[in-house]
CSV table of C-alpha atoms in Angstrom, one decimal:
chain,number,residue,atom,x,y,z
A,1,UNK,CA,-39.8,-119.2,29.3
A,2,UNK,CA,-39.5,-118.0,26.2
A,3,UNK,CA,-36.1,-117.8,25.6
A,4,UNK,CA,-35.5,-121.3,26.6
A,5,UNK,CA,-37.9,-122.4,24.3
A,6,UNK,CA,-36.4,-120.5,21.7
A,7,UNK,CA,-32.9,-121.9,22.5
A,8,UNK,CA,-34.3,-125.5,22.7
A,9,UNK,CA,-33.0,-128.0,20.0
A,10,UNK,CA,-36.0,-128.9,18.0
A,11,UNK,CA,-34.9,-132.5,17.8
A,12,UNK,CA,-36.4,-132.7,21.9
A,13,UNK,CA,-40.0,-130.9,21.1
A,14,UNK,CA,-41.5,-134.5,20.4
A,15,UNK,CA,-39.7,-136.3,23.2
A,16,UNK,CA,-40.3,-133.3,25.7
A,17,UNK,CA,-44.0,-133.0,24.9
A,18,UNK,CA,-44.6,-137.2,25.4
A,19,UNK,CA,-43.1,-136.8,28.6
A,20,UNK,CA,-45.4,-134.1,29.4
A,21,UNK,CA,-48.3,-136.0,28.4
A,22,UNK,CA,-47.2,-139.5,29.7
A,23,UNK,CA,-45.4,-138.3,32.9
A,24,UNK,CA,-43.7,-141.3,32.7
A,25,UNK,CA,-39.9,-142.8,30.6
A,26,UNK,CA,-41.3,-146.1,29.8
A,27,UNK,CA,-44.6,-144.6,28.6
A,28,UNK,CA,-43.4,-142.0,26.5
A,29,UNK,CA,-40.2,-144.4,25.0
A,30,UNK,CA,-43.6,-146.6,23.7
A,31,UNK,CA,-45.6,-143.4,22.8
A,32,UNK,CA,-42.9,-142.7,20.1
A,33,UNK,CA,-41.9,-146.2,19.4
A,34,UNK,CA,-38.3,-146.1,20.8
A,35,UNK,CA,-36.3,-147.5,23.1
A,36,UNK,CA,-36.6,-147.1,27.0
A,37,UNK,CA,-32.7,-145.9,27.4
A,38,UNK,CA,-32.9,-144.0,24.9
A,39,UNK,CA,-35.5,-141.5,26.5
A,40,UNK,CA,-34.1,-141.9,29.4
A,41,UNK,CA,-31.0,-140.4,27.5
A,42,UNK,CA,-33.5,-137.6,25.9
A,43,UNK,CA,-34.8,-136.6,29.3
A,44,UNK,CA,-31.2,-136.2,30.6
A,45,UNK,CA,-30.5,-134.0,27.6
A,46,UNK,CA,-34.0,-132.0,28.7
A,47,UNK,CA,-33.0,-131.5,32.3
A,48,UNK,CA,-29.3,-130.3,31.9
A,49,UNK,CA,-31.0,-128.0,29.0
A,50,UNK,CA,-33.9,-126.5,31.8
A,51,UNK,CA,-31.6,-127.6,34.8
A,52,UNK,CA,-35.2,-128.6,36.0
A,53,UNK,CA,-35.6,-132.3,37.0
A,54,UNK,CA,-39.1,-132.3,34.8
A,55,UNK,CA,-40.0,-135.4,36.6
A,56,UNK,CA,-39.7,-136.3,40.0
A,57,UNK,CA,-41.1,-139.5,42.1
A,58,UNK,CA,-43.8,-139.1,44.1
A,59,UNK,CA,-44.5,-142.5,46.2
A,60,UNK,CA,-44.4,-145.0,43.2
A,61,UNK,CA,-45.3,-142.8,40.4
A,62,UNK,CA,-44.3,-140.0,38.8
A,63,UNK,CA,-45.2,-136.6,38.6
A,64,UNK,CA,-44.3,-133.0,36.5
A,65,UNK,CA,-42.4,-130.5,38.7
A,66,UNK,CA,-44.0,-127.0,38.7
A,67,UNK,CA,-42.0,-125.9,35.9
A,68,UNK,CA,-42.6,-128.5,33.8
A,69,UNK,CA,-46.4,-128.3,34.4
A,70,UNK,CA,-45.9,-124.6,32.9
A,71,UNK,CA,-44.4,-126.1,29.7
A,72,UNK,CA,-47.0,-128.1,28.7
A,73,UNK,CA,-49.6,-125.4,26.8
A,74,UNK,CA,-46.5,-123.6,24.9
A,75,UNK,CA,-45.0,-127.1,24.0
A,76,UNK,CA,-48.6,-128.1,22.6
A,77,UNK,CA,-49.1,-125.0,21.0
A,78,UNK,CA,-45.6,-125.4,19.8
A,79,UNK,CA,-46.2,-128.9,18.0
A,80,UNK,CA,-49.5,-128.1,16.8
A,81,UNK,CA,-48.3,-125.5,15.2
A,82,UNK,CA,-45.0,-128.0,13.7
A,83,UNK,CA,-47.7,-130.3,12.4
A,84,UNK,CA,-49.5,-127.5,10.7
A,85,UNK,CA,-46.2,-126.2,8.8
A,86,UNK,CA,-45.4,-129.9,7.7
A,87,UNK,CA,-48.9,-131.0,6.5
A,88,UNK,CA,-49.6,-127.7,4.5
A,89,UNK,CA,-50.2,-128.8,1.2
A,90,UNK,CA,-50.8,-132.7,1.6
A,91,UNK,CA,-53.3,-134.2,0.5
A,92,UNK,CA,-55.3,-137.4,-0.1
A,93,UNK,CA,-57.0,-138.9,-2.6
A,94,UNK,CA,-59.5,-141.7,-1.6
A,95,UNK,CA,-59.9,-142.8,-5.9
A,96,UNK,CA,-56.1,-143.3,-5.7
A,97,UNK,CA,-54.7,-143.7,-2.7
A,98,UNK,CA,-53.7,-146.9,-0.9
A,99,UNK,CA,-53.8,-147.4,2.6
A,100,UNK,CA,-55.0,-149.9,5.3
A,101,UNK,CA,-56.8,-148.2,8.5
A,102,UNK,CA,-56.9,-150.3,11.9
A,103,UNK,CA,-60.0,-149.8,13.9
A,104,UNK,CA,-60.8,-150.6,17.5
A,105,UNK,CA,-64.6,-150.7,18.7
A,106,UNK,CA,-67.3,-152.9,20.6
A,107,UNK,CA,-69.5,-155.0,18.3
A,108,UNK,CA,-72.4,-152.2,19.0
A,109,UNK,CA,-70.2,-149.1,17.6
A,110,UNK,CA,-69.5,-151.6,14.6
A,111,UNK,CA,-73.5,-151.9,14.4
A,112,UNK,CA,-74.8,-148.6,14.4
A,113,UNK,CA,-71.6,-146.1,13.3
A,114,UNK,CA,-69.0,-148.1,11.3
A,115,UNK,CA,-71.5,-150.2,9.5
A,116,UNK,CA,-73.3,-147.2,7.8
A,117,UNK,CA,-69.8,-145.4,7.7
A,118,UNK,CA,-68.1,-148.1,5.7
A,119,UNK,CA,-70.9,-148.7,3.1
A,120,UNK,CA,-69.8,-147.5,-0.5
A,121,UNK,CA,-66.1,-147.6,0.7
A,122,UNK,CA,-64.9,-149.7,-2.3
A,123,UNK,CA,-66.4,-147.5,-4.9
A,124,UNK,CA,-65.3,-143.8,-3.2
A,125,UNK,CA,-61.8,-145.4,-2.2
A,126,UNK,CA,-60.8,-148.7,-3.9
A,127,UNK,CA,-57.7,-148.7,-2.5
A,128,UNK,CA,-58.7,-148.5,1.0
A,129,UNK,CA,-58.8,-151.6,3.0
A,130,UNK,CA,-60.1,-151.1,6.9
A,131,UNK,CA,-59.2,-154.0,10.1
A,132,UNK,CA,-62.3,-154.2,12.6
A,133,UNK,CA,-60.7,-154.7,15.8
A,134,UNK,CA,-62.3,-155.5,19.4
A,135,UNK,CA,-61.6,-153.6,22.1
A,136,UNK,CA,-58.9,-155.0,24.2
A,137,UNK,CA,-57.2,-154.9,27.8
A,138,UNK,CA,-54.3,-152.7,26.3
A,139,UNK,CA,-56.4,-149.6,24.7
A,140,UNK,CA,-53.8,-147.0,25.6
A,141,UNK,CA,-50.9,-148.9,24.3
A,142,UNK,CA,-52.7,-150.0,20.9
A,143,UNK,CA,-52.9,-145.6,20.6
A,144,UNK,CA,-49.7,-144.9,22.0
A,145,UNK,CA,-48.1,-147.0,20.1
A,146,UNK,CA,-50.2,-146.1,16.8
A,147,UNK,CA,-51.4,-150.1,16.3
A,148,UNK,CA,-54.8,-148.1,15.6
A,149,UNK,CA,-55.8,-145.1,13.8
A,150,UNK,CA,-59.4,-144.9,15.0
A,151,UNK,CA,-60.4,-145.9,19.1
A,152,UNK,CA,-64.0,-146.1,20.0
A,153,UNK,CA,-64.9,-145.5,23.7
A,154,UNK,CA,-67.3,-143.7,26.2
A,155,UNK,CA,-66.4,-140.8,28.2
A,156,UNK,CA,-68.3,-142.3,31.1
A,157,UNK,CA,-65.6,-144.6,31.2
A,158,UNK,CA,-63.0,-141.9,31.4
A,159,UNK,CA,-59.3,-143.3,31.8
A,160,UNK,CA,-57.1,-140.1,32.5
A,161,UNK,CA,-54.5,-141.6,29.9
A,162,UNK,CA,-56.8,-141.6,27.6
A,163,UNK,CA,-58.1,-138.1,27.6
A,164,UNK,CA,-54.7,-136.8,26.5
A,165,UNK,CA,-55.7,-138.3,23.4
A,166,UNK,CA,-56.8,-136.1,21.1
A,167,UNK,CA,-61.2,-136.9,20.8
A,168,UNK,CA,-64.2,-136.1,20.1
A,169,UNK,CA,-67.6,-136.9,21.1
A,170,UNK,CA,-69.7,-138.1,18.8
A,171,UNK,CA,-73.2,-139.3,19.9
A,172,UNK,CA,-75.2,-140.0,22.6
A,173,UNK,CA,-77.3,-142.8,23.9
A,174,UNK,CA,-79.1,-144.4,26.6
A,175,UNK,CA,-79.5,-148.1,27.9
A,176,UNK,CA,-83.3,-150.5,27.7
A,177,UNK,CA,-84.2,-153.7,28.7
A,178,UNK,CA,-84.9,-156.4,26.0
A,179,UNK,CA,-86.8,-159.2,26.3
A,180,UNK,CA,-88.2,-161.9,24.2
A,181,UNK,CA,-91.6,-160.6,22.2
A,182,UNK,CA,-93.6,-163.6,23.5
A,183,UNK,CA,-92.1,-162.9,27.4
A,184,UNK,CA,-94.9,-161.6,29.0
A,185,UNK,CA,-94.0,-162.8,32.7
A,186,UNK,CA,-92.1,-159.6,33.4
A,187,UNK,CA,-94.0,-157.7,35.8
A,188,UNK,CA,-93.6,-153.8,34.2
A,189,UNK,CA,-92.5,-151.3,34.9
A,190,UNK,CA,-89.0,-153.0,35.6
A,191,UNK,CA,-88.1,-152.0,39.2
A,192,UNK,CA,-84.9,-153.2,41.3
A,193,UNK,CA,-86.6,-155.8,42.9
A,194,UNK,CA,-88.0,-157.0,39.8
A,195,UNK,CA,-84.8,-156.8,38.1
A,196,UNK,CA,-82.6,-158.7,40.9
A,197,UNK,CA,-84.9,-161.9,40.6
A,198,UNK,CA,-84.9,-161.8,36.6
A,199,UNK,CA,-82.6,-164.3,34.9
A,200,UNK,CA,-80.7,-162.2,32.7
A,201,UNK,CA,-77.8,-162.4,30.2
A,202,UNK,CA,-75.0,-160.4,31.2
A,203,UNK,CA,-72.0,-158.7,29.2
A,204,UNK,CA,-68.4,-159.3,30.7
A,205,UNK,CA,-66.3,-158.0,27.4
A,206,UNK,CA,-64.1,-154.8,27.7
A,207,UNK,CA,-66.0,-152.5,29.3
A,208,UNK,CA,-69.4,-154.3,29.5
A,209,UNK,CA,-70.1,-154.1,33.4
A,210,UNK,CA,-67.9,-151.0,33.8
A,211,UNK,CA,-70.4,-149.1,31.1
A,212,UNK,CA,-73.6,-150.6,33.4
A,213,UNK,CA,-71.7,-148.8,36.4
A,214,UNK,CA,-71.0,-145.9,34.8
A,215,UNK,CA,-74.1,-144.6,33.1
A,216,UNK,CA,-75.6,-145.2,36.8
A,217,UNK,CA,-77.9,-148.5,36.2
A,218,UNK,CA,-79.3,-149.2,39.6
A,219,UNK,CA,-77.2,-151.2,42.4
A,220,UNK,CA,-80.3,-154.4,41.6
A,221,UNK,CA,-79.6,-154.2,37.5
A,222,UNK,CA,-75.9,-155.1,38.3
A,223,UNK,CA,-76.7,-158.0,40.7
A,224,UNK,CA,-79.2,-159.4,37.9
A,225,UNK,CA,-79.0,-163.7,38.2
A,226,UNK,CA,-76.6,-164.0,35.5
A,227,UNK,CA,-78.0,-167.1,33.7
A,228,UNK,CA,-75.9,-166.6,30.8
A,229,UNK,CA,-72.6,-164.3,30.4
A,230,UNK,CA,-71.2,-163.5,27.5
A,231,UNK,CA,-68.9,-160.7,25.8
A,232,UNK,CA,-70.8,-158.7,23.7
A,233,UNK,CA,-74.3,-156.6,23.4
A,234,UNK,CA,-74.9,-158.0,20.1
A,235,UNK,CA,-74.8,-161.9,21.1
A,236,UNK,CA,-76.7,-160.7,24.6
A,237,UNK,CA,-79.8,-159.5,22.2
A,238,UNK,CA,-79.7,-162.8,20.3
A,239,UNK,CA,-78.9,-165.0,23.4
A,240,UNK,CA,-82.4,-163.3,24.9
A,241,UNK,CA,-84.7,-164.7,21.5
A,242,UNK,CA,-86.9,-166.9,22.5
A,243,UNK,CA,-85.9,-167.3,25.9
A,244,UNK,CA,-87.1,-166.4,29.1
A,245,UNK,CA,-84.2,-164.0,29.8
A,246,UNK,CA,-83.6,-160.3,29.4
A,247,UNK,CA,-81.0,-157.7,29.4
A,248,UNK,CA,-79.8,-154.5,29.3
A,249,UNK,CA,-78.4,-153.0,26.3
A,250,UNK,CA,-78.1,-149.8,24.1
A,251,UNK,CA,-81.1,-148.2,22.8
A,252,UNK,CA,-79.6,-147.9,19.1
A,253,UNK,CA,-78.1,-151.0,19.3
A,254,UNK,CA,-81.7,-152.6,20.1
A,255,UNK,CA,-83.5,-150.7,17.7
A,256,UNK,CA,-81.3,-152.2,14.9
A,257,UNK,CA,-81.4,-155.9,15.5
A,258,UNK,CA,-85.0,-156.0,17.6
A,259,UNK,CA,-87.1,-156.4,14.7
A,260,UNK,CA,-85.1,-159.3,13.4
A,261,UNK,CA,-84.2,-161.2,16.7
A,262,UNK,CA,-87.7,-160.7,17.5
A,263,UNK,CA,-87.7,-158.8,20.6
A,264,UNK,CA,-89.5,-155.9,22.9
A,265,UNK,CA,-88.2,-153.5,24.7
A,266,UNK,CA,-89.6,-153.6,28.5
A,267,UNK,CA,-90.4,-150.6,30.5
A,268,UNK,CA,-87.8,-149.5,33.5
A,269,UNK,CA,-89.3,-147.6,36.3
A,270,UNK,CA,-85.7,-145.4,36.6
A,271,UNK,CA,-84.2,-144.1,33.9
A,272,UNK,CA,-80.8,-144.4,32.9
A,273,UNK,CA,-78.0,-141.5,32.5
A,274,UNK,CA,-77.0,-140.9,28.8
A,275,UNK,CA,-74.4,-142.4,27.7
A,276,UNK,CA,-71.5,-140.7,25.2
A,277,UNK,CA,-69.3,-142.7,22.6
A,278,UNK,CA,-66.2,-141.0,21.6
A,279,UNK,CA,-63.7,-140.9,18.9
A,280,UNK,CA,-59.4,-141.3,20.0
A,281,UNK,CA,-57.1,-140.9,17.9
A,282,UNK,CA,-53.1,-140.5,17.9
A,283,UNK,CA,-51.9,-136.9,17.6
A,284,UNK,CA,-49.1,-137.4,15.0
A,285,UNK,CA,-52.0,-138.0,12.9
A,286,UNK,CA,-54.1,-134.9,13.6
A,287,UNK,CA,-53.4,-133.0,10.6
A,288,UNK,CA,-53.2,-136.0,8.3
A,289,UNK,CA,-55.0,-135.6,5.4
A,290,UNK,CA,-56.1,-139.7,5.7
A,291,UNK,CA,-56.9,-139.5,8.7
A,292,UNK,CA,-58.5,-136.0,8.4
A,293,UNK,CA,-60.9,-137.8,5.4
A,294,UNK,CA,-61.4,-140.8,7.5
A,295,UNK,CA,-63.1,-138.6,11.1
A,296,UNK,CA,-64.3,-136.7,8.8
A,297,UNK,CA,-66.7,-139.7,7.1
A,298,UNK,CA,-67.6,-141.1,10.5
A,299,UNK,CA,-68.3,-137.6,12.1
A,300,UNK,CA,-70.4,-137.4,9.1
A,301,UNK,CA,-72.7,-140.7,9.6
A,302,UNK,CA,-72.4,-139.9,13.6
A,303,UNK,CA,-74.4,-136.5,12.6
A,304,UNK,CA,-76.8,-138.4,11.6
A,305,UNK,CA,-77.8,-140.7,14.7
């Protein structure tokens, strides 16, 4: 093993370790932002240099052969340590340096993390501009294909794609019921029952009903008469103001805009799982020095949550 690592040309260490990772051409050719033949090319070059298929189809996927599963911890260690070597001595200078960072997050990660995170931004880096975005359908191609430097997401909702990513958790949380401060016909605690004939306002947006799944919400919270449906927590908790409805949301999130939307939170008679929000980012930008300063500021302002 060694020796063929040794003898490998270094130009196919990238290619050879998004195939690894991707277990797929067309995958990997849009992890590195090239062309489809042209991996295809690149993975030729791999197998006549292994004279191991690497990949081989398995119904209508693909999957690693046996010796290309082996190659996959000395390849990592192997760029790790390329991206060490070439990053030693970079630096970044948040006074001087220009830059624009994309960001992809629900409206409640934007509430309670980013918000803090980004105040006093123009006075520590004034030439620093960052691009909110919300999350989308296409969450491992925005990464792959580095149209992000920063991807917001629970583990709960764990997409194997994803998790190859490097990540790191950052806090926790758990989900409440809100309702209107003057909405006293709720009968409390909130039990299924009670929650399956309440009029509620329900979240369809990327990942809304999958995160109620996840964290294990009872089977009567999901079939909640949906009297209103719309795609984020933060309009849900100002949908339910001075209504008659509820609905189910993120504790930090609720505790932030509550006071002003005038709300309460109401009693469940189960209690939810925790749920974990994550940080995903591209590994070509691990050792960055940017990026470095910019998971370094949010792990900062998650520390404190």
């Amino acid at each position: 093993m060694a020796t063929e690592m040794d003898r490998l040309d270094l130009n196919l260490l990238i290619p050879l370790n998004a195939l690894l990772l991707e277990r797929n051409v067309t995958k990997a050719a849009e992890r590195l932002q090239m062309a489809q033949p042209s991996m295809s090319a690149l993975l030729g070059k791999l197998r006549r240099h292994f004279d191991d298929p690497l990949l081989v189809r398995e119904g209508r996927t693909m999957a690693l052969t046996s010796f290309a599963e082996s190659l996959r911890e000395p390849v990592q260690t192997a760029m790790i340590a390329a991206r060490e070597a070439l990053t030693a001595g970079g630096s970044f200078d948040p006074a001087r340096d220009r830059r624009t960072f994309t960001i992809v997050a629900s409206d409640y990660v934007t509430t309670v993390l980013l918000s803090p995170t980004l105040r006093g931004l123009g006075a520590e880096a004034p030439g620093v501009r960052v691009n909110l975005e919300p999350l989308r359908a296409d969450l491992i191609n925005l990464l792959r294909s580095r149209r992000c430097d920063l991807l917001f997401w629970p583990l709960q909702l764990q997409v194997p794609e994803l998790m190859n990513f490097p990540h790191t958790p950052l806090f926790t949380d758990e989900f409440v019921a809100a309702a209107d401060k003057d909405n006293h016909d709720v009968a409390e605690p909130l039990t299924g029952e009670t929650l399956a004939t309440t009029p509620a306002v329900k979240v369809n947006g990327v990942g809304g009903n999958r995160v109620l799944s996840e964290v294990k919400l009872s089977e009567e919270m999901l079939r909640q008469p949906t009297a209103v449906t719309v795609d984020s927590f933060s309009l849900a908790l100002r949908l339910v103001s001075g209504s008659e409805l509820i609905t189910l949301t993120q504790r930090r999130l609720f505790d932030e805009l509550a006071p002003a939307y005038g709300l309460r939170e109401l009693k469940l008679a189960t209690e939810p799982t925790k749920l974990t929000m994550a940080m995903f980012w591209h590994p070509r930008d691990m050792r960055s020095p940017a990026h470095m300063w910019l998971r370094e500021r949010v792990e900062r302002e998650a520390a404190k949550l």
